[in-house]
Amino acid sequence: MSELTFEIAQKELEQIVERLERGEAELDEAIALWERGEELLRFCLTRLETAEGRIEELAQRAASTAPLPPDAEPG
Amino acid sequence: MKVEPLLYGDKKVFTVAGFNRGVADWLARLPTIWIEGEVTELRRSPNWGSVFFTLKDPDDGACLPASIPRRTFDALKLNLVEGERIHVLGRPELFAAKGEFRLRALSLERFGLGEHLAAIERLKQTLSAEGLFDASRKRSLPRFPRRIGLVTGSDAAARRDVISTIQVRFPPARVLVAETLVQGPRAAAGIVEALEALSREPGIDVIVLTRGGGSFDDLLPFSDERVVRAVASCAVPVVSAVGHEQDTPLCDLAADVRASTPTAAGKLVVPDFEALRVELTRARSSLERCVRRTTERERERLARTRSALERGARATLARDHRRVTTLGERLRRGPVLLLERRRSAIERAEGRLTALSPRATLGRGYAIVRSADAVLRTTAGLSAGAAVEVELAEGSFGARVEDVRE
């Protein structure tokens, strides 16, 4: 079984939401779907937060270093 | 004087003296003519009535013994030296006492300017016809000769000019000098030998042949056929700088490059060191500028790419964030709606249930009569005195049947 990725989680969450919105599910099943949906939502949000943190970190590092330091040029 | 033979039977026999005299007489009838050749083996003694010398053909070395009356010779004041070319006016003669054949000269002249010019012109035509002076034969000079050969006279100013020009202009240059006679009858052979010796030296990439200005006669060796051919066939390119600007000895035409002066020749065979240094310095800084410009451009491009990368990452993140948030809202709304729908369905069912319940009928004043737990819908089977149960909307009671009507 492959590891859960953001994309897979998001896709499954979408399917769950659509199913709930059509209102076809049995009540017990609907509750179970909701639970699963919340779980997936948490996973996705965590992933997004992690990504955001990485982006900020990289952007800060980029701002403090030039792509090529000037003293690396041939004298 | 008629020479008479002795007769032995029918055989005619001449005495030696008679034979010699006869040939001498016959030779004496030949006309007096001019003959051209080089003077060799010149012998003069105040004790002799004649001056003796040998005329030599410069082309194939054929020899002709000759004599001239000493008084005639001295009167000419020619100061002839060995190897000089002369024209001799004379006629053949047999020296009867010794049986020796020779040319008896009446007069002689040094080979004159006009004759020399004509001879040079003839040679020029011949060599030109052979293609010796063709522009297509000219080789270009090496830009950086490893060694430079210099054919020159031993104390020539020309030699000094060439060497000092080369050394000032290009200090690392190496010059190998081959000294030779540069005028007089032996000069041509010497120049040829020097050229050949230099071209055998390792690393010689160009040869300068030079001589300062001089008289027409002085420059004659440089138009000598041997020298001209040696220059044309030399293994390395030859620069000729002979005489002054206006002189054009034939070696100038055969050389790969002609220089107007020895100094000009020096400039031709080496590059200008200082100019070279300036050129190299300029090339290096131009190279450096190019590299810096390229680096700068690449750096800017990288920076742009990186900010695009960051923007892209942020945009992707924002999009995913919106999607997930929307999904979350929809997820939570879904079950609530579901429950709402279920609840109202149940309420509707409850209402219908209530409406259909018999209790509502009882409420309107109806009663349910049961006999032995069965609801009575007919009087059949019922008799007076039978016990029944009556149920009202509120409470119930037992009763007895009074009478039964059909």
Short mmCIF file of C-alpha atoms in Angstrom, two decimals:
data_model
loop_
_atom_site.label_atom_id
_atom_site.label_comp_id
_atom_site.label_asym_id
_atom_site.label_seq_id
_atom_site.Cartn_x
_atom_site.Cartn_y
_atom_site.Cartn_z
CA MET A 1 0.00 0.00 0.00
CA SER A 2 1.46 3.27 -1.08
CA GLU A 3 1.94 6.09 1.39
CA LEU A 4 -0.69 8.79 1.53
CA THR A 5 0.21 11.90 -0.40
CA PHE A 6 -1.40 15.31 -0.40
CA GLU A 7 -2.88 14.74 -3.84
CA ILE A 8 -4.40 11.34 -2.98
CA ALA A 9 -5.80 12.68 0.28
CA GLN A 10 -7.29 15.69 -1.46
CA LYS A 11 -8.87 13.51 -4.13
CA GLU A 12 -10.44 11.17 -1.60
CA LEU A 13 -11.68 14.12 0.45
CA GLU A 14 -13.32 15.53 -2.66
CA GLN A 15 -15.09 12.23 -3.36
CA ILE A 16 -16.32 12.03 0.23
CA VAL A 17 -17.68 15.57 0.12
CA GLU A 18 -19.47 14.95 -3.16
CA ARG A 19 -20.97 11.75 -1.81
CA LEU A 20 -22.19 13.51 1.34
CA GLU A 21 -23.62 16.39 -0.71
CA ARG A 22 -25.63 14.03 -2.90
CA GLY A 23 -27.21 12.80 0.34
CA GLU A 24 -27.30 9.19 -0.74
CA ALA A 25 -25.36 7.62 2.10
CA GLU A 26 -26.90 5.74 4.98
CA LEU A 27 -26.69 7.71 8.19
CA ASP A 28 -24.12 5.48 9.83
CA GLU A 29 -22.08 5.47 6.64
CA ALA A 30 -22.41 9.25 6.40
CA ILE A 31 -21.02 9.63 9.90
CA ALA A 32 -18.14 7.29 9.07
CA LEU A 33 -17.48 9.27 5.87
CA TRP A 34 -17.46 12.51 7.81
CA GLU A 35 -14.95 11.08 10.25
CA ARG A 36 -12.73 9.93 7.40
CA GLY A 37 -13.15 13.32 5.73
CA GLU A 38 -12.05 15.19 8.86
CA GLU A 39 -9.03 12.94 9.11
CA LEU A 40 -8.06 13.66 5.48
CA LEU A 41 -8.68 17.38 5.94
CA ARG A 42 -6.29 17.42 8.92
CA PHE A 43 -3.69 15.59 6.90
CA CYS A 44 -3.96 18.04 4.02
CA LEU A 45 -3.80 21.12 6.26
CA THR A 46 -0.73 19.76 8.07
CA ARG A 47 0.96 19.15 4.76
CA LEU A 48 0.14 22.68 3.60
CA GLU A 49 1.51 24.18 6.78
CA THR A 50 4.73 22.24 6.43
CA ALA A 51 5.06 23.37 2.80
CA GLU A 52 4.43 26.98 3.77
CA GLY A 53 7.10 26.78 6.44
CA ARG A 54 9.60 25.39 3.91
CA ILE A 55 8.79 28.15 1.43
CA GLU A 56 9.39 30.87 3.99
CA GLU A 57 12.62 29.27 5.09
CA LEU A 58 13.90 29.00 1.50
CA ALA A 59 12.81 32.53 0.62
CA GLN A 60 14.68 33.89 3.61
CA ARG A 61 17.81 31.96 2.79
CA ALA A 62 17.58 33.16 -0.84
CA ALA A 63 17.27 36.77 0.23
CA SER A 64 20.45 36.53 2.32
CA THR A 65 22.63 34.81 -0.32
CA ALA A 66 23.42 35.83 -3.92
CA PRO A 67 23.22 33.06 -6.58
CA LEU A 68 26.99 33.40 -7.19
CA PRO A 69 29.20 35.22 -4.73
CA PRO A 70 31.17 37.97 -6.58
CA ASP A 71 34.51 36.76 -5.23
CA ALA A 72 33.99 33.41 -6.98
CA GLU A 73 34.72 35.10 -10.30
CA PRO A 74 38.12 34.64 -12.09
CA GLY A 75 40.47 37.42 -11.00
CA MET B 1 106.40 31.70 -96.14
CA LYS B 2 105.58 28.40 -97.68
CA VAL B 3 106.57 25.32 -95.71
CA GLU B 4 107.99 22.65 -97.86
CA PRO B 5 107.83 18.97 -96.78
CA LEU B 6 110.58 16.47 -97.27
CA LEU B 7 109.75 13.65 -99.60
CA TYR B 8 110.36 9.98 -98.69
CA GLY B 9 109.14 8.21 -101.78
CA ASP B 10 105.55 9.35 -102.09
CA LYS B 11 105.27 10.23 -98.33
CA LYS B 12 105.34 13.96 -97.40
CA VAL B 13 106.94 14.60 -94.01
CA PHE B 14 107.11 18.01 -92.19
CA THR B 15 109.64 19.06 -89.62
CA VAL B 16 108.31 20.19 -86.20
CA ALA B 17 109.48 23.73 -86.85
CA GLY B 18 107.92 23.63 -90.23
CA PHE B 19 104.61 22.31 -88.90
CA ASN B 20 104.51 24.90 -86.12
CA ARG B 21 105.33 27.67 -88.45
CA GLY B 22 102.72 26.50 -90.90
CA VAL B 23 99.96 26.38 -88.20
CA ALA B 24 101.17 29.71 -86.85
CA ASP B 25 100.91 31.27 -90.25
CA TRP B 26 97.49 29.82 -90.77
CA LEU B 27 96.30 31.06 -87.33
CA ALA B 28 97.75 34.48 -88.05
CA ARG B 29 95.25 34.84 -90.84
CA LEU B 30 92.32 34.68 -88.37
CA PRO B 31 90.73 38.06 -87.61
CA THR B 32 91.34 40.03 -84.45
CA ILE B 33 88.29 39.58 -82.15
CA TRP B 34 86.91 40.42 -78.68
CA ILE B 35 86.68 37.64 -76.12
CA GLU B 36 84.98 37.76 -72.72
CA GLY B 37 86.21 35.90 -69.65
CA GLU B 38 87.43 36.06 -66.07
CA VAL B 39 91.05 36.89 -65.30
CA THR B 40 92.93 34.13 -63.49
CA GLU B 41 96.57 33.24 -62.97
CA LEU B 42 97.66 36.81 -63.67
CA ARG B 43 101.48 36.86 -63.83
CA ARG B 44 103.45 40.02 -64.34
CA SER B 45 107.14 40.53 -63.92
CA PRO B 46 109.18 43.62 -64.66
CA ASN B 47 111.70 41.29 -66.29
CA TRP B 48 109.23 39.98 -68.81
CA GLY B 49 108.14 41.69 -71.97
CA SER B 50 104.62 40.32 -71.62
CA VAL B 51 102.09 39.89 -68.91
CA PHE B 52 100.56 36.42 -68.82
CA PHE B 53 97.13 35.40 -67.61
CA THR B 54 94.44 32.82 -68.22
CA LEU B 55 90.99 33.76 -69.40
CA LYS B 56 88.38 31.56 -67.86
CA ASP B 57 84.84 31.03 -69.01
CA PRO B 58 82.65 31.76 -65.93
CA ASP B 59 80.03 29.24 -67.03
CA ASP B 60 81.93 26.05 -67.79
CA GLY B 61 85.47 26.84 -66.72
CA ALA B 62 87.01 26.52 -70.17
CA CYS B 63 90.45 28.16 -70.17
CA LEU B 64 92.42 30.15 -72.65
CA PRO B 65 96.06 31.17 -72.01
CA ALA B 66 96.71 34.76 -72.99
CA SER B 67 99.48 37.32 -73.02
CA ILE B 68 99.65 41.07 -73.49
CA PRO B 69 102.68 43.29 -73.93
CA ARG B 70 103.74 44.55 -70.52
CA ARG B 71 103.93 48.15 -71.65
CA THR B 72 100.38 48.00 -73.06
CA PHE B 73 99.12 46.36 -69.88
CA ASP B 74 100.76 48.92 -67.58
CA ALA B 75 99.49 51.83 -69.69
CA LEU B 76 95.90 50.67 -69.16
CA LYS B 77 96.25 51.11 -65.34
CA LEU B 78 93.38 48.70 -64.72
CA ASN B 79 94.56 47.26 -61.41
CA LEU B 80 92.96 44.00 -62.39
CA VAL B 81 92.40 41.41 -59.68
CA GLU B 82 91.81 37.71 -59.97
CA GLY B 83 88.28 36.77 -61.01
CA GLU B 84 87.43 40.05 -62.65
CA ARG B 85 85.60 39.90 -65.87
CA ILE B 86 87.31 41.46 -68.87
CA HIS B 87 86.98 41.83 -72.57
CA VAL B 88 90.16 41.07 -74.48
CA LEU B 89 90.88 42.21 -78.02
CA GLY B 90 93.30 39.78 -79.66
CA ARG B 91 93.98 36.99 -82.05
CA PRO B 92 95.07 33.41 -81.63
CA GLU B 93 98.75 32.67 -81.82
CA LEU B 94 100.95 29.62 -81.73
CA PHE B 95 104.20 30.13 -79.91
CA ALA B 96 106.24 28.23 -82.42
CA ALA B 97 109.25 27.56 -80.19
CA LYS B 98 107.08 25.60 -77.71
CA GLY B 99 104.06 24.63 -79.78
CA GLU B 100 101.84 26.50 -77.31
CA PHE B 101 98.57 27.94 -78.37
CA ARG B 102 97.48 31.22 -76.77
CA LEU B 103 95.61 34.44 -77.26
CA ARG B 104 97.80 37.38 -78.07
CA ALA B 105 96.05 40.40 -76.61
CA LEU B 106 96.42 43.80 -78.20
CA SER B 107 94.22 45.48 -75.64
CA LEU B 108 91.84 44.65 -72.84
CA GLU B 109 89.00 46.33 -71.00
CA ARG B 110 87.35 45.73 -67.73
CA PHE B 111 83.85 44.42 -68.41
CA GLY B 112 82.05 47.77 -68.43
CA LEU B 113 78.88 49.11 -66.83
CA GLY B 114 76.91 48.92 -70.06
CA GLU B 115 77.93 45.36 -70.67
CA HIS B 116 77.16 44.40 -67.10
CA LEU B 117 73.73 45.98 -67.37
CA ALA B 118 73.04 44.14 -70.59
CA ALA B 119 74.23 40.86 -69.07
CA ILE B 120 72.11 41.37 -65.99
CA GLU B 121 69.12 42.21 -68.16
CA ARG B 122 69.62 39.03 -70.19
CA LEU B 123 69.88 36.96 -67.02
CA LYS B 124 66.80 38.67 -65.67
CA GLN B 125 64.83 37.73 -68.78
CA THR B 126 66.01 34.14 -68.62
CA LEU B 127 65.27 33.67 -64.92
CA SER B 128 61.97 35.48 -65.24
CA ALA B 129 61.00 33.12 -68.07
CA GLU B 130 61.85 30.24 -65.75
CA GLY B 131 59.38 31.68 -63.26
CA LEU B 132 62.01 32.37 -60.62
CA PHE B 133 60.56 35.78 -59.80
CA ASP B 134 56.89 34.74 -59.85
CA ALA B 135 54.73 36.15 -57.08
CA SER B 136 53.33 32.66 -56.56
CA ARG B 137 56.74 31.44 -55.39
CA LYS B 138 56.93 34.02 -52.62
CA ARG B 139 56.62 32.54 -49.15
CA SER B 140 55.24 34.51 -46.22
CA LEU B 141 57.60 35.20 -43.35
CA PRO B 142 57.14 33.37 -40.04
CA ARG B 143 55.58 35.60 -37.39
CA PHE B 144 57.82 34.25 -34.62
CA PRO B 145 61.04 32.84 -36.10
CA ARG B 146 62.93 30.56 -33.70
CA ARG B 147 66.27 31.73 -35.12
CA ILE B 148 67.07 34.29 -37.77
CA GLY B 149 69.93 33.73 -40.19
CA LEU B 150 71.89 36.78 -41.30
CA VAL B 151 74.20 36.73 -44.34
CA THR B 152 76.35 39.84 -44.30
CA GLY B 153 79.84 41.26 -44.60
CA SER B 154 82.18 41.12 -41.61
CA ASP B 155 82.11 44.78 -40.67
CA ALA B 156 79.07 45.96 -42.48
CA ALA B 157 76.97 48.78 -41.10
CA ALA B 158 74.10 46.85 -42.61
CA ARG B 159 74.85 43.98 -40.25
CA ARG B 160 74.72 46.31 -37.23
CA ASP B 161 71.47 47.90 -38.43
CA VAL B 162 69.73 44.55 -38.86
CA ILE B 163 70.88 43.16 -35.53
CA SER B 164 70.14 46.27 -33.48
CA THR B 165 66.71 46.69 -35.06
CA ILE B 166 65.86 43.07 -34.30
CA GLN B 167 67.10 43.32 -30.72
CA VAL B 168 65.28 46.56 -29.97
CA ARG B 169 62.08 45.41 -31.57
CA PHE B 170 61.99 41.86 -30.23
CA PRO B 171 64.57 41.27 -27.45
CA PRO B 172 64.11 37.45 -27.23
CA ALA B 173 65.07 37.02 -30.92
CA ARG B 174 68.10 34.83 -31.72
CA VAL B 175 70.26 35.77 -34.68
CA LEU B 176 72.89 33.55 -36.27
CA VAL B 177 75.34 35.46 -38.49
CA ALA B 178 77.14 33.94 -41.45
CA GLU B 179 79.89 36.27 -42.57
CA THR B 180 80.96 36.35 -46.18
CA LEU B 181 82.64 38.58 -48.69
CA VAL B 182 79.99 40.87 -50.10
CA GLN B 183 81.90 42.37 -53.03
CA GLY B 184 84.48 41.32 -55.52
CA PRO B 185 84.79 38.24 -57.69
CA ARG B 186 84.70 35.72 -54.84
CA ALA B 187 81.65 37.22 -53.14
CA ALA B 188 79.02 35.29 -55.14
CA ALA B 189 80.38 31.87 -54.17
CA GLY B 190 80.75 33.03 -50.58
CA ILE B 191 77.16 34.26 -50.38
CA VAL B 192 75.84 31.00 -51.80
CA GLU B 193 77.89 29.04 -49.29
CA ALA B 194 76.67 31.21 -46.40
CA LEU B 195 73.03 30.78 -47.45
CA GLU B 196 73.44 27.03 -47.64
CA ALA B 197 75.26 26.82 -44.32
CA LEU B 198 72.55 28.82 -42.56
CA SER B 199 69.69 26.83 -44.00
CA ARG B 200 71.32 23.68 -42.65
CA GLU B 201 71.31 25.11 -39.11
CA PRO B 202 68.48 23.81 -36.90
CA GLY B 203 65.72 26.27 -36.00
CA ILE B 204 66.53 28.82 -38.70
CA ASP B 205 63.11 29.97 -39.93
CA VAL B 206 64.10 32.97 -42.04
CA ILE B 207 67.29 34.37 -43.57
CA VAL B 208 68.17 38.02 -44.10
CA LEU B 209 70.64 38.74 -46.91
CA THR B 210 72.00 42.21 -46.51
CA ARG B 211 74.62 44.59 -47.74
CA GLY B 212 74.82 48.34 -47.44
CA GLY B 213 74.95 50.72 -50.34
CA GLY B 214 77.87 50.57 -52.75
CA SER B 215 78.93 51.15 -56.28
CA PHE B 216 77.34 49.28 -59.13
CA ASP B 217 80.33 46.96 -59.23
CA ASP B 218 80.13 46.37 -55.49
CA LEU B 219 76.57 45.11 -55.82
CA LEU B 220 77.27 42.88 -58.83
CA PRO B 221 77.58 39.62 -56.81
CA PHE B 222 73.96 40.08 -55.74
CA SER B 223 72.90 39.80 -59.37
CA ASP B 224 75.12 36.78 -59.97
CA GLU B 225 73.15 33.86 -61.31
CA ARG B 226 74.44 31.51 -58.60
CA VAL B 227 73.35 33.87 -55.84
CA VAL B 228 69.95 34.53 -57.42
CA ARG B 229 69.28 30.81 -57.79
CA ALA B 230 70.46 30.07 -54.27
CA VAL B 231 68.10 32.72 -52.88
CA ALA B 232 65.17 31.37 -54.91
CA SER B 233 65.79 27.77 -53.86
CA CYS B 234 66.67 28.47 -50.23
CA ALA B 235 64.93 26.11 -47.80
CA VAL B 236 63.55 28.96 -45.70
CA PRO B 237 62.12 32.35 -46.70
CA VAL B 238 64.73 34.97 -47.59
CA VAL B 239 64.52 38.71 -47.00
CA SER B 240 66.80 40.68 -49.28
CA ALA B 241 68.05 44.10 -48.23
CA VAL B 242 70.87 44.98 -50.60
CA GLY B 243 72.08 48.46 -51.45
CA HIS B 244 69.91 51.50 -51.35
CA GLU B 245 66.27 51.94 -52.21
CA GLN B 246 66.93 52.61 -55.88
CA ASP B 247 69.16 49.52 -56.36
CA THR B 248 67.44 46.40 -57.55
CA PRO B 249 69.92 43.54 -57.73
CA LEU B 250 68.38 40.34 -59.07
CA CYS B 251 68.52 38.68 -55.65
CA ASP B 252 65.88 41.23 -54.58
CA LEU B 253 63.55 39.84 -57.23
CA ALA B 254 64.20 36.23 -56.25
CA ALA B 255 63.85 36.85 -52.50
CA ASP B 256 60.53 36.17 -50.80
CA VAL B 257 60.44 39.70 -49.45
CA ARG B 258 62.46 42.72 -50.48
CA ALA B 259 63.35 45.27 -47.84
CA SER B 260 64.41 48.78 -48.83
CA THR B 261 67.08 48.99 -46.09
CA PRO B 262 68.74 46.69 -43.55
CA THR B 263 66.67 48.39 -40.81
CA ALA B 264 63.47 47.64 -42.74
CA ALA B 265 64.60 44.01 -43.05
CA GLY B 266 65.05 43.84 -39.27
CA LYS B 267 61.51 45.13 -38.79
CA LEU B 268 60.13 42.57 -41.23
CA VAL B 269 61.52 39.45 -39.57
CA VAL B 270 60.38 40.05 -35.98
CA PRO B 271 57.15 41.37 -34.48
CA ASP B 272 57.19 44.54 -32.36
CA PHE B 273 57.46 43.26 -28.79
CA GLU B 274 55.86 46.33 -27.21
CA ALA B 275 52.97 46.42 -29.68
CA LEU B 276 52.50 42.72 -29.05
CA ARG B 277 52.39 43.30 -25.31
CA VAL B 278 49.82 46.09 -25.70
CA GLU B 279 47.74 43.90 -28.01
CA LEU B 280 47.85 40.98 -25.58
CA THR B 281 46.94 43.20 -22.64
CA ARG B 282 44.00 44.60 -24.57
CA ALA B 283 42.88 41.12 -25.60
CA ARG B 284 43.05 39.95 -22.00
CA SER B 285 40.97 42.78 -20.61
CA SER B 286 38.47 42.35 -23.40
CA LEU B 287 38.27 38.68 -22.51
CA GLU B 288 37.80 39.56 -18.86
CA ARG B 289 35.02 42.03 -19.69
CA CYS B 290 33.28 39.38 -21.75
CA VAL B 291 33.45 36.80 -18.98
CA ARG B 292 32.21 39.30 -16.40
CA ARG B 293 29.32 40.37 -18.62
CA THR B 294 28.29 36.78 -19.23
CA THR B 295 28.50 35.95 -15.53
CA GLU B 296 26.46 39.02 -14.65
CA ARG B 297 23.79 38.13 -17.20
CA GLU B 298 23.58 34.57 -15.96
CA ARG B 299 23.36 35.79 -12.38
CA GLU B 300 20.43 38.05 -13.25
CA ARG B 301 18.71 35.28 -15.11
CA LEU B 302 19.17 32.94 -12.17
CA ALA B 303 17.74 35.54 -9.82
CA ARG B 304 14.70 35.98 -12.05
CA THR B 305 14.25 32.23 -12.29
CA ARG B 306 14.46 31.90 -8.55
CA SER B 307 11.82 34.51 -7.83
CA ALA B 308 9.59 32.88 -10.44
CA LEU B 309 10.17 29.61 -8.62
CA GLU B 310 9.18 31.17 -5.32
CA ARG B 311 6.11 32.83 -6.82
CA GLY B 312 5.13 29.50 -8.37
CA ALA B 313 5.52 27.64 -5.10
CA ARG B 314 3.49 30.26 -3.25
CA ALA B 315 0.74 30.24 -5.88
CA THR B 316 0.50 26.46 -5.77
CA LEU B 317 0.34 26.53 -2.00
CA ALA B 318 -2.37 29.21 -2.00
CA ARG B 319 -4.44 27.27 -4.53
CA ASP B 320 -4.21 24.04 -2.54
CA HIS B 321 -5.03 25.95 0.61
CA ARG B 322 -8.22 27.36 -0.92
CA ARG B 323 -9.22 23.97 -2.25
CA VAL B 324 -8.69 22.22 1.07
CA THR B 325 -10.48 24.96 3.03
CA THR B 326 -13.46 24.80 0.66
CA LEU B 327 -13.48 21.02 0.91
CA GLY B 328 -13.45 21.30 4.71
CA GLU B 329 -16.43 23.63 4.70
CA ARG B 330 -18.34 21.37 2.36
CA LEU B 331 -17.43 18.32 4.43
CA ARG B 332 -18.90 19.82 7.54
CA ARG B 333 -22.01 21.11 5.82
CA GLY B 334 -22.74 17.69 4.26
CA PRO B 335 -23.61 15.65 7.37
CA VAL B 336 -25.60 18.52 8.85
CA LEU B 337 -27.74 18.70 5.75
CA LEU B 338 -28.11 14.97 5.82
CA LEU B 339 -29.32 15.01 9.42
CA GLU B 340 -31.66 17.91 8.73
CA ARG B 341 -33.21 16.00 5.90
CA ARG B 342 -33.59 12.84 7.98
CA ARG B 343 -35.14 14.76 10.85
CA SER B 344 -37.79 16.45 8.76
CA ALA B 345 -38.61 13.15 7.10
CA ILE B 346 -39.14 11.60 10.48
CA GLU B 347 -41.28 14.52 11.60
CA ARG B 348 -43.40 14.19 8.53
CA ALA B 349 -43.82 10.49 9.22
CA GLU B 350 -44.78 11.23 12.80
CA GLY B 351 -47.47 13.63 11.65
CA ARG B 352 -48.90 11.16 9.23
CA LEU B 353 -48.81 8.49 11.90
CA THR B 354 -50.66 10.70 14.32
CA ALA B 355 -53.26 11.51 11.72
CA LEU B 356 -53.90 7.88 10.99
CA SER B 357 -54.17 6.73 14.68
CA PRO B 358 -57.70 5.47 15.86
CA ARG B 359 -57.24 7.51 18.98
CA ALA B 360 -57.93 10.61 17.00
CA THR B 361 -61.35 9.10 16.06
CA LEU B 362 -62.05 8.29 19.72
CA GLY B 363 -61.27 11.90 20.47
CA ARG B 364 -64.11 12.89 18.22
CA GLY B 365 -66.55 10.78 20.49
CA TYR B 366 -66.30 7.39 18.92
CA ALA B 367 -65.92 4.26 21.09
CA ILE B 368 -64.39 0.88 20.42
CA VAL B 369 -66.44 -2.10 21.63
CA ARG B 370 -64.64 -5.39 22.03
CA SER B 371 -66.10 -8.79 22.94
CA ALA B 372 -63.67 -11.43 23.99
CA ASP B 373 -60.84 -9.12 22.78
CA ALA B 374 -62.29 -8.89 19.27
CA VAL B 375 -63.50 -5.52 18.01
CA LEU B 376 -67.20 -5.66 17.28
CA ARG B 377 -68.21 -4.52 13.87
CA THR B 378 -71.63 -6.35 13.81
CA THR B 379 -74.34 -7.48 16.25
CA ALA B 380 -74.33 -10.93 14.86
CA GLY B 381 -73.38 -13.47 17.55
CA LEU B 382 -74.18 -11.02 20.25
CA SER B 383 -76.86 -11.88 22.81
CA ALA B 384 -78.46 -9.98 25.67
CA GLY B 385 -76.59 -10.24 28.90
CA ALA B 386 -73.19 -10.66 27.18
CA ALA B 387 -70.30 -8.77 28.73
CA VAL B 388 -68.39 -6.29 26.45
CA GLU B 389 -65.53 -3.91 26.90
CA VAL B 390 -65.94 -0.28 25.81
CA GLU B 391 -62.92 1.91 25.13
CA LEU B 392 -63.22 5.69 24.99
CA ALA B 393 -60.71 8.33 24.18
CA GLU B 394 -59.99 8.63 27.86
CA GLY B 395 -60.43 5.39 29.87
CA SER B 396 -62.64 2.29 29.38
CA PHE B 397 -65.32 0.39 31.17
CA GLY B 398 -67.13 -3.02 31.22
CA ALA B 399 -70.89 -3.26 30.25
CA ARG B 400 -73.69 -5.74 29.57
CA VAL B 401 -75.80 -6.01 26.50
CA GLU B 402 -79.54 -5.10 27.29
CA ASP B 403 -81.05 -6.28 24.11
CA VAL B 404 -79.99 -7.01 20.58
CA ARG B 405 -81.62 -5.37 17.59
CA GLU B 406 -81.29 -6.47 14.07
#
